[in-house]
Short mmCIF file of C-alpha atoms and ligand atoms in Angstrom, two decimals:
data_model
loop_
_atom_site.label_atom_id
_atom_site.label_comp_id
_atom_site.label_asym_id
_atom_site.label_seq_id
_atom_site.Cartn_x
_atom_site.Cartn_y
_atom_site.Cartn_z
CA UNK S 23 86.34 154.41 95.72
CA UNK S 24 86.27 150.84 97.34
CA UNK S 25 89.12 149.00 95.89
CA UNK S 26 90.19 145.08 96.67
CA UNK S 27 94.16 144.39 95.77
CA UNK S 28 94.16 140.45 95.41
CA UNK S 29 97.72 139.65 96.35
CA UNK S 30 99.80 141.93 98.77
CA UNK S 31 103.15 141.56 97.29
CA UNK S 32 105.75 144.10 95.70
CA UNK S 33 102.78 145.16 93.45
CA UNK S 34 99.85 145.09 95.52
CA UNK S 35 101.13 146.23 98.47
CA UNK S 36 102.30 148.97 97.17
CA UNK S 37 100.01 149.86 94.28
CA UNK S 38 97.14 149.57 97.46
CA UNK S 39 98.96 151.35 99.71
CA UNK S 40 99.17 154.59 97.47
CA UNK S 41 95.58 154.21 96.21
CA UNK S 42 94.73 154.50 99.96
CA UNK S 43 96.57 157.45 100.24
CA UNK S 44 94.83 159.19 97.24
CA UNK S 45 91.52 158.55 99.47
CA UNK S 46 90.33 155.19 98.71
CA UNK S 47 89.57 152.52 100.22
CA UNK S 48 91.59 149.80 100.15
CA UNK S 49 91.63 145.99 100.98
CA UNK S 50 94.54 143.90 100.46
CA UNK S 51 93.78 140.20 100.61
CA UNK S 52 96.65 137.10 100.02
CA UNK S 53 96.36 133.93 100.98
CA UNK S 54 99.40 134.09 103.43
CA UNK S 55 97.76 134.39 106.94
CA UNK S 56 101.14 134.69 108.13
CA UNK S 57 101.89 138.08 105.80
CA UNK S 58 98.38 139.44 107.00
CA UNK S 59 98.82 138.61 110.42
CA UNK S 60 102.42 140.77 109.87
CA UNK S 61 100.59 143.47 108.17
CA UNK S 62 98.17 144.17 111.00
CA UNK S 63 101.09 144.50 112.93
CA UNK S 64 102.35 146.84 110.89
CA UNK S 65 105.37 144.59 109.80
CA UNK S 66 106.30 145.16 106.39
CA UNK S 67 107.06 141.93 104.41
CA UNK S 68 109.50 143.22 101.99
CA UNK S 69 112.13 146.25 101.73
CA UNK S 70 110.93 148.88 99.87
CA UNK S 71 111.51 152.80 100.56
CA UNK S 72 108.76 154.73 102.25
CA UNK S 73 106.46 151.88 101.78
CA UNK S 74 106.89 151.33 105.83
CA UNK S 75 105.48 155.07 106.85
CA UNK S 76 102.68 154.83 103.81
CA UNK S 77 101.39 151.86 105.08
CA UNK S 78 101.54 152.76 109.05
CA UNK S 79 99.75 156.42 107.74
CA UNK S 80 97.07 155.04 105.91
CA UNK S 81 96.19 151.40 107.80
CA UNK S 82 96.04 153.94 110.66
CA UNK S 83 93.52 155.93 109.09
CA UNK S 84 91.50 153.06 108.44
CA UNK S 85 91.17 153.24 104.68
CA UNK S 86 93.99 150.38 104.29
CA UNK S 87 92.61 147.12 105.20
CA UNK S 88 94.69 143.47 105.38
CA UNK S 89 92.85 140.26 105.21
CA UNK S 90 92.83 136.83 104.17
CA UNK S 91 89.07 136.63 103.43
CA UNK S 92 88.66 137.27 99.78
CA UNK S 93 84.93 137.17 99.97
CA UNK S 94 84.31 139.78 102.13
CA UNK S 95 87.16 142.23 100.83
CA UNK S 96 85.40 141.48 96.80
CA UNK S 97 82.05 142.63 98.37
CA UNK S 98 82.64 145.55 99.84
CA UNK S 99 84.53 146.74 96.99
CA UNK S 100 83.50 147.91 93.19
CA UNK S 101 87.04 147.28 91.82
CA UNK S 102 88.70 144.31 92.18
CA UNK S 103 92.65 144.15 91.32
CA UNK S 104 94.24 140.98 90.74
CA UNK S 105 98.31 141.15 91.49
CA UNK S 106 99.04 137.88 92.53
CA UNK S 107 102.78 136.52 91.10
CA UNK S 108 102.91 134.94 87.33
CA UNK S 109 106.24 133.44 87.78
CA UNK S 110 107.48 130.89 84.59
CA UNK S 111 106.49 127.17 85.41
CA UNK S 112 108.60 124.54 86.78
CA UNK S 113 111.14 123.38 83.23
CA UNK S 114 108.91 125.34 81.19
CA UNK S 115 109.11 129.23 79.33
CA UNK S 116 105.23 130.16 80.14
CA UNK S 117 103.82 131.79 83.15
CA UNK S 118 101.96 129.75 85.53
CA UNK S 119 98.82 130.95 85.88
CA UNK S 120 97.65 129.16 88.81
CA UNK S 121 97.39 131.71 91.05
CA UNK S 122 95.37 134.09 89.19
CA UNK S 123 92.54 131.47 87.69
CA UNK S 124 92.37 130.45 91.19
CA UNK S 125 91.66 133.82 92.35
CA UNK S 126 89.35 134.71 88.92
CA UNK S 127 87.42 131.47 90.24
CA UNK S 128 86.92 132.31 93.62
CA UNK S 129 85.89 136.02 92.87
CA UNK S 130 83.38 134.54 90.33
CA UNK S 131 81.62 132.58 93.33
CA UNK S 132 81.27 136.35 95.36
CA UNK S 133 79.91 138.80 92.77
CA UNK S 134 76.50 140.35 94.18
CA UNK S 135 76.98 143.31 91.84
CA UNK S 136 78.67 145.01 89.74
CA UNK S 137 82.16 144.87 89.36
CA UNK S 138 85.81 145.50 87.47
CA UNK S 139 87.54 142.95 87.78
CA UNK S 140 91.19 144.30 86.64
CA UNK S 141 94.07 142.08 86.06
CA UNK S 142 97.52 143.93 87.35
CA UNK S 143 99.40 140.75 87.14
CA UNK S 144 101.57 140.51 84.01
CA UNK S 145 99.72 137.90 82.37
CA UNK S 146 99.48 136.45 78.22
CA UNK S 147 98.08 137.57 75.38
CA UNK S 148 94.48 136.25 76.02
CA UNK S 149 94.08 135.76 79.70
CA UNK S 150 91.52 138.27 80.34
CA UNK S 151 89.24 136.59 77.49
CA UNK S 152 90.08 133.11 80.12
CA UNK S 153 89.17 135.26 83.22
CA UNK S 154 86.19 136.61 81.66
CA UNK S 155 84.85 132.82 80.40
CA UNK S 156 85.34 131.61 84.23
CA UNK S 157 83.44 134.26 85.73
CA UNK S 158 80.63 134.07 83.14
CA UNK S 159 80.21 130.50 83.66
CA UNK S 160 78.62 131.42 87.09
CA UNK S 161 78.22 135.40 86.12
CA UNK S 162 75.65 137.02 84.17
CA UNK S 163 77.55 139.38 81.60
CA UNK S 164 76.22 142.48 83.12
CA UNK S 165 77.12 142.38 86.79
CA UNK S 166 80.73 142.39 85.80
CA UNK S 167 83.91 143.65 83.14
CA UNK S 168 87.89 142.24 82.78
CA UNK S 169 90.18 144.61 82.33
CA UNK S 170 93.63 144.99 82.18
CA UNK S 171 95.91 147.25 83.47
CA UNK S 172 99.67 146.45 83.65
CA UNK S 173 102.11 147.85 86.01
CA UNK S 174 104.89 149.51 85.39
CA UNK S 175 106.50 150.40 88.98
CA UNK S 176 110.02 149.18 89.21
CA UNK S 177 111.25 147.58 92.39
CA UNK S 178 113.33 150.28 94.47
CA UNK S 179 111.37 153.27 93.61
CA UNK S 180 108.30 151.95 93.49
CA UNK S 181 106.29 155.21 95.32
CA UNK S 182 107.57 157.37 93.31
CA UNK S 183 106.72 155.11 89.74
CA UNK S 184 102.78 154.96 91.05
CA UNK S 185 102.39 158.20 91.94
CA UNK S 186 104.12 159.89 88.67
CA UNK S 187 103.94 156.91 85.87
CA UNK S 188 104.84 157.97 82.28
CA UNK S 189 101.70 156.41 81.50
CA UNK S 190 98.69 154.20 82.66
CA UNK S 191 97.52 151.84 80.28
CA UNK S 192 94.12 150.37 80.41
CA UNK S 193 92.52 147.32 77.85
CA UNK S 194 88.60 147.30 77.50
CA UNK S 195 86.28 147.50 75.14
CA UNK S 196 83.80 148.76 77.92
CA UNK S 197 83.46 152.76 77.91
CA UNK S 198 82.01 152.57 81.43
CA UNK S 199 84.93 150.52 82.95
CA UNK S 200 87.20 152.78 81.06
CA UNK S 201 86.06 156.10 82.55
CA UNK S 202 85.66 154.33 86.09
CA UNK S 203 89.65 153.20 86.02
CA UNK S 204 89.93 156.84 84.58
CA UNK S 205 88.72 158.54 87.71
CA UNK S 206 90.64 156.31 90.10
CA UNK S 207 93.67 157.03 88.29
CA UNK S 208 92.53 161.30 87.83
CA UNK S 209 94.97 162.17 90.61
CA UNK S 210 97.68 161.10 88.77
CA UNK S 211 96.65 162.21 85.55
CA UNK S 212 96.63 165.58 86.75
CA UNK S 213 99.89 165.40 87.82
CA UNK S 214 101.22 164.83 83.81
CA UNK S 215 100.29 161.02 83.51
CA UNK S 216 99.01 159.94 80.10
CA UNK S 217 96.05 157.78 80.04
CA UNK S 218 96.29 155.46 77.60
CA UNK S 219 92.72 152.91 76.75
CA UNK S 220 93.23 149.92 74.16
CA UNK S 221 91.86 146.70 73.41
CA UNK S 222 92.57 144.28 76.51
CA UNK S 223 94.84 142.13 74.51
CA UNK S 224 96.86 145.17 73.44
CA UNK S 225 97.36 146.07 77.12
CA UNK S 226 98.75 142.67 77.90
CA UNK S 227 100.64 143.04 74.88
CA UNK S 228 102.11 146.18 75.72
CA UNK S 229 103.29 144.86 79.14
CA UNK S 230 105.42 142.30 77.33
CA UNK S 231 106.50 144.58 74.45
CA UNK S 232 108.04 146.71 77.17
CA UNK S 233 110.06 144.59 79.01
CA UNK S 234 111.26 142.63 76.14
CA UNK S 235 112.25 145.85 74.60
CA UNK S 236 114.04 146.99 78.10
CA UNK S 237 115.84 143.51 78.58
CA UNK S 238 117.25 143.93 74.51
CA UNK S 239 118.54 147.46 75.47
CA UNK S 240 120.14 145.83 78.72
CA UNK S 241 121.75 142.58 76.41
CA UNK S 242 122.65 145.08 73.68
CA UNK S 243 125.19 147.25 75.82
CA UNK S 244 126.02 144.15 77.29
CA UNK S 245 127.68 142.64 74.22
CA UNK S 246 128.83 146.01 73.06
CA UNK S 247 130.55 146.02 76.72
CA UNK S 248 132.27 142.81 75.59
CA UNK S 249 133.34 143.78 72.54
CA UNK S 250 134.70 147.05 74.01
CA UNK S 251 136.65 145.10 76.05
CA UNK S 252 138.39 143.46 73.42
CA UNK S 253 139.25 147.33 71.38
CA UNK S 254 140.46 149.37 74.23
CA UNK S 255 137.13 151.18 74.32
CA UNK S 256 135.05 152.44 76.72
CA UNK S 257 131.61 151.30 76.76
CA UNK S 258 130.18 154.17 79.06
CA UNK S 259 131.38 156.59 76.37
CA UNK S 260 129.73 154.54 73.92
CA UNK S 261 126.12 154.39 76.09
CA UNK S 262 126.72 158.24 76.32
CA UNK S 263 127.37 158.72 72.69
CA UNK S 264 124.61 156.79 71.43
CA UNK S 265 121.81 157.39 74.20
CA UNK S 266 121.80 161.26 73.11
CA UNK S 267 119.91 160.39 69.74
CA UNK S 268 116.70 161.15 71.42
CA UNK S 269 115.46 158.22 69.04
CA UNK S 270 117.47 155.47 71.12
CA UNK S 271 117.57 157.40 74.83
CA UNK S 272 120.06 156.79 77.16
CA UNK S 273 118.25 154.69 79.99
CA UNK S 274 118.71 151.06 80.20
CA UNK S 275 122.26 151.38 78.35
CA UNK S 276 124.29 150.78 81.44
CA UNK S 277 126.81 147.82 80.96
CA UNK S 278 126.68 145.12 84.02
CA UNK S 279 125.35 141.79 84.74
CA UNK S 280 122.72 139.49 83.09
CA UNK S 281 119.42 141.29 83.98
CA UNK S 282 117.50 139.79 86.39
CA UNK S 283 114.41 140.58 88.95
CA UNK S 284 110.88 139.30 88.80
CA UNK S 285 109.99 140.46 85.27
CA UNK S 286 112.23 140.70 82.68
CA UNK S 287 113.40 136.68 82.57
CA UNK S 288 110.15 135.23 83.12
CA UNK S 289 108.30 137.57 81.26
CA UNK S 290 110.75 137.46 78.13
CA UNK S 291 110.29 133.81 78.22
CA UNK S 292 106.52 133.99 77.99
CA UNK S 293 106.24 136.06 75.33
CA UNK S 294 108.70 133.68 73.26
CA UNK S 295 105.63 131.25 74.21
CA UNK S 296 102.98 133.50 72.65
CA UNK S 297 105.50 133.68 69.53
CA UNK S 298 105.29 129.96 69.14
CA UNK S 299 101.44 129.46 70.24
CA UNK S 300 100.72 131.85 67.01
CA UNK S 301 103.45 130.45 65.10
CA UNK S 302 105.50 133.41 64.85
CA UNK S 303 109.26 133.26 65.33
CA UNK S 304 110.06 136.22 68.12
CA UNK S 305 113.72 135.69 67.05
CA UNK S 306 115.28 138.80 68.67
CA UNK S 307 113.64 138.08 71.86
CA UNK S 308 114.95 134.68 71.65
CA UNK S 309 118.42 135.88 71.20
CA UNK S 310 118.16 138.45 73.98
CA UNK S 311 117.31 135.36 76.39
CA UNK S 312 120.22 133.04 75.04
CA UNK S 313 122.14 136.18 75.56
CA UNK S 314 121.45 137.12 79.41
CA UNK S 315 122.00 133.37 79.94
CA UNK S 316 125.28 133.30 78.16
CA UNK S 317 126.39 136.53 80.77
CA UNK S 318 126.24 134.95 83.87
CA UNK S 319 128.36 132.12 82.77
CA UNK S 320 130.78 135.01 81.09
CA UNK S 321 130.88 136.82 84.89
CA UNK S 322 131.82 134.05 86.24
CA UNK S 323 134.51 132.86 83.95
CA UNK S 324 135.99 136.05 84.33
CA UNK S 325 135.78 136.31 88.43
CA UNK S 326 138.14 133.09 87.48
CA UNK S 327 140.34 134.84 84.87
CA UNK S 328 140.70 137.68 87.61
CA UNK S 329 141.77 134.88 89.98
CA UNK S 330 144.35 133.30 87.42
CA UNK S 331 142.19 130.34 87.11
CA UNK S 332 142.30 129.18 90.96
CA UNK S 333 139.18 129.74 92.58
CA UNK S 334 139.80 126.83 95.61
CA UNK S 335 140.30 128.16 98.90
CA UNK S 336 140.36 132.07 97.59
CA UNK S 337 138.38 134.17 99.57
CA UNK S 338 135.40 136.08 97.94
CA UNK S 339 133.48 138.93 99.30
CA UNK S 340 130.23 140.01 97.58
CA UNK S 341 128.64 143.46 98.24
CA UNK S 342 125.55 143.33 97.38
CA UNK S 343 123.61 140.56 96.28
CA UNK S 344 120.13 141.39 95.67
CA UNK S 345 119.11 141.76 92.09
CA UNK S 346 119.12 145.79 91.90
CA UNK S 347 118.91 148.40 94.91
CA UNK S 348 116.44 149.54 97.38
CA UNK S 349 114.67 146.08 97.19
CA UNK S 350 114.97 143.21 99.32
CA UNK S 351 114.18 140.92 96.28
CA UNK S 352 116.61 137.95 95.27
CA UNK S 353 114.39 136.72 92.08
CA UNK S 354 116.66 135.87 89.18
CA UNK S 355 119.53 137.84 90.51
CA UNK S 356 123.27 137.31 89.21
CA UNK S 357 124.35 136.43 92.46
CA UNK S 358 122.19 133.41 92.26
CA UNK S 359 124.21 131.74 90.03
CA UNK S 360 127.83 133.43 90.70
CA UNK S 361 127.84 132.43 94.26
CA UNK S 362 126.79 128.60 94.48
CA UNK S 363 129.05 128.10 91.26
CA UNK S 364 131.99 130.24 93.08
CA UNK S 365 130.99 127.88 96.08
CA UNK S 366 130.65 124.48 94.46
CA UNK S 367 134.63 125.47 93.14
CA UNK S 368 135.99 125.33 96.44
CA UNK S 369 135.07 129.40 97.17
CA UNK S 370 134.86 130.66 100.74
CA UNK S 371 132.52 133.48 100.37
CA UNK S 372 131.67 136.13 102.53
CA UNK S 373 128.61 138.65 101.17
CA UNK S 374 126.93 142.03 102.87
CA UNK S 375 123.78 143.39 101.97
CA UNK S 376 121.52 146.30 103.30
CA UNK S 377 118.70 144.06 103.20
CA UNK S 378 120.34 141.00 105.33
CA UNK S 379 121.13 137.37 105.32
CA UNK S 380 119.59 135.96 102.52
CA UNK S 381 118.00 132.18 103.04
CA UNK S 382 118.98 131.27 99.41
CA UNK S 383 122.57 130.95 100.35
CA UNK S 384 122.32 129.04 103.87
CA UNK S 385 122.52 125.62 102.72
CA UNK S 386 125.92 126.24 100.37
CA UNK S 387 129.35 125.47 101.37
CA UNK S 388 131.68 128.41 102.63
CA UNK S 389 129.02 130.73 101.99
CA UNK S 390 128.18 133.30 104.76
CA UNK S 391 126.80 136.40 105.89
CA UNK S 392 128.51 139.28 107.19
CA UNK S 393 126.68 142.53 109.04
CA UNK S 394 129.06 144.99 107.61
CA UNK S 395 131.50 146.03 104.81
CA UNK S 396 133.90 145.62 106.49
CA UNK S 397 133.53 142.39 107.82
CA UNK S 398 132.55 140.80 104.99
CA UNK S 399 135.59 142.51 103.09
CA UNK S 400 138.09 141.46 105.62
CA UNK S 401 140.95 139.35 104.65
CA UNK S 402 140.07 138.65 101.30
CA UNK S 403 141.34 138.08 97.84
CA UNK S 404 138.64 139.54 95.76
CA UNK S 405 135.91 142.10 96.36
CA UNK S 406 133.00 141.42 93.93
CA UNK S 407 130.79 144.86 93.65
CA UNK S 408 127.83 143.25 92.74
CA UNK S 409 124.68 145.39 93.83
CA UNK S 410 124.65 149.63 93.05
CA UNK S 411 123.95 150.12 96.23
CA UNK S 412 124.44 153.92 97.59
CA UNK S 413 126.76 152.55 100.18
CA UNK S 414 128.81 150.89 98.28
CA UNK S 415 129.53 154.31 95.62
CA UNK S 416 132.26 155.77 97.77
CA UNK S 417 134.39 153.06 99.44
CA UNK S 418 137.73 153.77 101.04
CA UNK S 419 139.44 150.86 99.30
CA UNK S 420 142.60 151.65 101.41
CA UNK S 421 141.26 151.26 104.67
CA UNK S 422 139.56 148.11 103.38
CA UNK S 423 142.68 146.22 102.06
CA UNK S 424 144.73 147.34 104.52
CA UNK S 425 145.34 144.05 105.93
CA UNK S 426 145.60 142.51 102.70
CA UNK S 427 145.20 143.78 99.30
CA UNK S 428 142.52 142.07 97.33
CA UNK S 429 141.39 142.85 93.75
CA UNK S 430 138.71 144.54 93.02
CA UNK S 431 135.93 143.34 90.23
CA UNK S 432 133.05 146.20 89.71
CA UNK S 433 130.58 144.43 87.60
CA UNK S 434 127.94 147.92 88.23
CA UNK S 435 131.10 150.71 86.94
CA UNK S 436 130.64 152.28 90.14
CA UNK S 437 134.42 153.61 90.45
CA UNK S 438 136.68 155.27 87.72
CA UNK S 439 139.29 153.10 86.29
CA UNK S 440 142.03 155.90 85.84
CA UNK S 441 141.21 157.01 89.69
CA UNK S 442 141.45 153.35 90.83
CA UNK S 443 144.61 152.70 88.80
CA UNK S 444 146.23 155.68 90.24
CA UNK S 445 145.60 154.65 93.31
CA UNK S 446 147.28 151.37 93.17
CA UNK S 447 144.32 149.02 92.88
CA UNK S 448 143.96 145.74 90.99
CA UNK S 449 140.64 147.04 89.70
CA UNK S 450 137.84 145.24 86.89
CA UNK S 451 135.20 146.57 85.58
CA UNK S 452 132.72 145.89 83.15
CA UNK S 453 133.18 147.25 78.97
CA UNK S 454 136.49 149.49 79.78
N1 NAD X 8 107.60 143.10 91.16
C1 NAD X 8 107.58 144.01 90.21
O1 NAD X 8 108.45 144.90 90.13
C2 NAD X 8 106.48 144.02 89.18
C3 NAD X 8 106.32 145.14 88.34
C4 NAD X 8 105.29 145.12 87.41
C5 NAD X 8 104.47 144.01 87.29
N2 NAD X 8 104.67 142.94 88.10
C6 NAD X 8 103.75 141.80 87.98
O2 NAD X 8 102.83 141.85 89.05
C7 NAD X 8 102.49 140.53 89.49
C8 NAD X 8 102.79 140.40 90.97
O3 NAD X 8 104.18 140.53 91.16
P1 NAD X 8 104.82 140.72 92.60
O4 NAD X 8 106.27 140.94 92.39
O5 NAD X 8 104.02 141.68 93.38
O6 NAD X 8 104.59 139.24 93.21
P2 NAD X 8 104.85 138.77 94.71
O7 NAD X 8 105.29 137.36 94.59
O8 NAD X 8 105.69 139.76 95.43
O9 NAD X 8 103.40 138.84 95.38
C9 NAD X 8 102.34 138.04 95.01
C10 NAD X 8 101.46 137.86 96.23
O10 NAD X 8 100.27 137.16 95.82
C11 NAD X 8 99.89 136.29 96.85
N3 NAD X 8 99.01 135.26 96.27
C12 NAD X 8 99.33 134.27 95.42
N4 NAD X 8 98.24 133.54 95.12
C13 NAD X 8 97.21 134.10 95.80
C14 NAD X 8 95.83 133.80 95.89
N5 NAD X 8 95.32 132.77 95.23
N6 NAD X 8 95.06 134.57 96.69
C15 NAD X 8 95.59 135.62 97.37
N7 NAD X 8 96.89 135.95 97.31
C16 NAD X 8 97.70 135.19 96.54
C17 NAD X 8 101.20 135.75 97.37
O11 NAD X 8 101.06 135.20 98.66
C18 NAD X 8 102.08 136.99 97.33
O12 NAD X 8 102.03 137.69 98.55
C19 NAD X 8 103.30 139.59 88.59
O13 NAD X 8 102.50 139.17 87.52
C20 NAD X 8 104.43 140.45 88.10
O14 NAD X 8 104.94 140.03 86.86
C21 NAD X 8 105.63 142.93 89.06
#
């Protein structure tokens, strides 16, 4: 099939790439010449694993195309995939939009023939009925459909999510759209995914149902972590213990940080916004969001407890800082607010990460990058373990403090307690 991914981000990039490798073809169009120009180039603009050899295989082949000319890439193509980014507004909960009426308008001034238009984006309750006004105002109803068709891929493993999802959901009324979206996807359902058609609003509904539901199981083990903390109890038996009633699963019950990324804050937020729109109080969503906010501030206060209260001139070393691993991607991450507040207290921070110097920390105070462990753990008071990284799951601590022996706050539970006590360490964790 002829595909178009509007917006060549962490979704359509990727989500393109592997529908070119299942045989389509596939242009990916953004608005940043400067990413296109990169792509042709075969420079990858974000970390992602495998995405680098996909890409070079299939843009080689020809069926993976990068452009900045919209028109052209919407008429060669009979499915048209809008991923552009729905982050929340400026001082506001709701999504802005922006980006993907601008794009719904531009494709409405190109349609020769028929097409699915599909939104990917993670966008309100409603926005397809929006998308599908604007186009008709220069659109006859015939020569085109709105679908929707949320993503599910998760930052980090992002490959392996598209090719084997545990389901693809697709809104529309239309029985033709439906069994064209079907066939793209056939690859995959033969493979074990379930194909799952509903009304478009319950597709954008589901989207948000999901990720509210994931960020409550994320704040719920949090605050059991902090109670645990308080009664001597271990809050990885407790995720264990409860996450084998097959009615509450164990994923997502890992004690840490506030959650963070691209989806879960904004998209928590936006659904609180739908509550209120339809005058229904989301209350447990609302709580979940007060919650993650409250956890940052609770990190941080303890990274001063650790410190007995004197955070000026200690030395800090962060490994890790992006939100999760295997991504490049800083959005809403904890570090984001632990390191300018660490900073702004008189802080000198050092911080390694496998994906590099990160801009949002180069205009802070005492903040700076280091190209190795053991650089950036050098000579410090306290190592903050803030990113699961692989390569931080095995440290030789010893070596490490071997100049001077710094305390050690795991806020991911990589390392055993009893081991690290034996050995001598100052060691934190998170819920034990
Ligand atoms: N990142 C994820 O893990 C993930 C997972 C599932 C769903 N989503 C949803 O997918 C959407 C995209 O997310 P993302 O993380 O890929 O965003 P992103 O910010 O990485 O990429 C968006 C891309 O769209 C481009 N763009 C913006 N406006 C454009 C326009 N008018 N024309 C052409 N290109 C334009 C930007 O230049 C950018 O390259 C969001 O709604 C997000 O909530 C993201």
């Amino acid at each position: 099939m002829k595909i178009c991914m509007v917006g060549a981000g962490y979704v359509g990039l990727v989500s393109g790439a592997c529908f070119a490798d299942l045989g389509n073809t596939v242009w990916c169009v953004d608005k940043n010449k400067q990413k296109i120009n990169e792509l042709n180039n075969t420079k990858i603009p974000i970390f992602e694993p495998g995405l680098k050899d996909l890409i070079y295989k299939n843009f080689s082949s020809g069926r993976l195309i990068f452009t900045s000319d919209l028109r052209s890439a919407v008429k060669n193509s009979d499915i048209i995939f809008i991923c552009v980014g729905t982050p929340t507004l400026k001082k506001s909960r709701s999504a802005d939009l922006r980006n993907v009426f601008e794009v719904a308008r531009k494709i409405s001034k190109c349609i020769d023939r028929f097409k699915i238009i599909v939104t990917k984006s993670t966008v309100p309750v409603s926005t397809g009925d929006k998308i599908e006004r604007m186009i008709s105002k220069r659109n006859k109803k015939v020569l085109f459909e709105v679908i929707s068709n949320p993503e599910f891929l998760r930052e980090g493993e992002a490959i392996r999510d598209f090719r084997f999802p545990d389901r693809i959901v697709v809104g529309s009324n239309n029985k033709k759209a439906i069994s064209k979206l079907k066939s793209l996807y056939e690859p995959l359902i033969k493979k074990g995914a379930k194909f799952f058609s509903t009304s478009r609003r319950g597709a954008e509904m589901i989207k948000y149902a999901s990720n509210a539901f994931l960020a409550t199981k994320i704040s719920f083990i949090n605050e059991i972590a902090n109670l645990c903390e308080k009664i001597n109890v271990n809050v990885e038996e407790v995720s264990i213990g409860i996450g084998l009633d097959q009615r509450i699963g164990g994923r997502f019950l890992r004690a840490g940080p506030a959650y963070g990324g691209s989806c879960f804050p904004k998209d928590t937020k936006a659904l609180t916004v739908t509550g209120d729109m339809y005058k229904t109080d989301l209350s447990i969503i609302k709580s979940v969001i007060k919650s993650n906010e409250k956890r940052k501030i609770l990190l941080t206060t303890r990274v001063k407890r650790i410190l007995s209260n004197k955070i000026k001139n200690k030395k800090i070393s962060f490994l890790g800082v992006t939100f999760k691993p295997n991504t490049d991607d800083m959005r809403q991450s904890t570090s984001l607010t632990m390191i300018p507040f660490l900073s702004k207290k008189g802080a000198k921070i050092t911080y390694y990460d496998p994906t590099g110097k990160k801009n949002e920390f180069s205009s802070l105070k005492n903040v700076s990058f280091c190209n190795s462990i053991n650089n950036a753990c050098n000579n410090v008071d306290l190592v903050i373990i803030h990113t699961e990284w692989e390569e931080f799951k095995a440290l030789d601590f010893k070596k490490l403090s071997k100049k001077n022996k710094f305390k050690i706050f795991d806020i991911r539970n990589l390392y055993s307690v009893k081991d690290m006590k034996k050995k001598g360490f100052n060691y934190y964790s998170i819920g034990r």
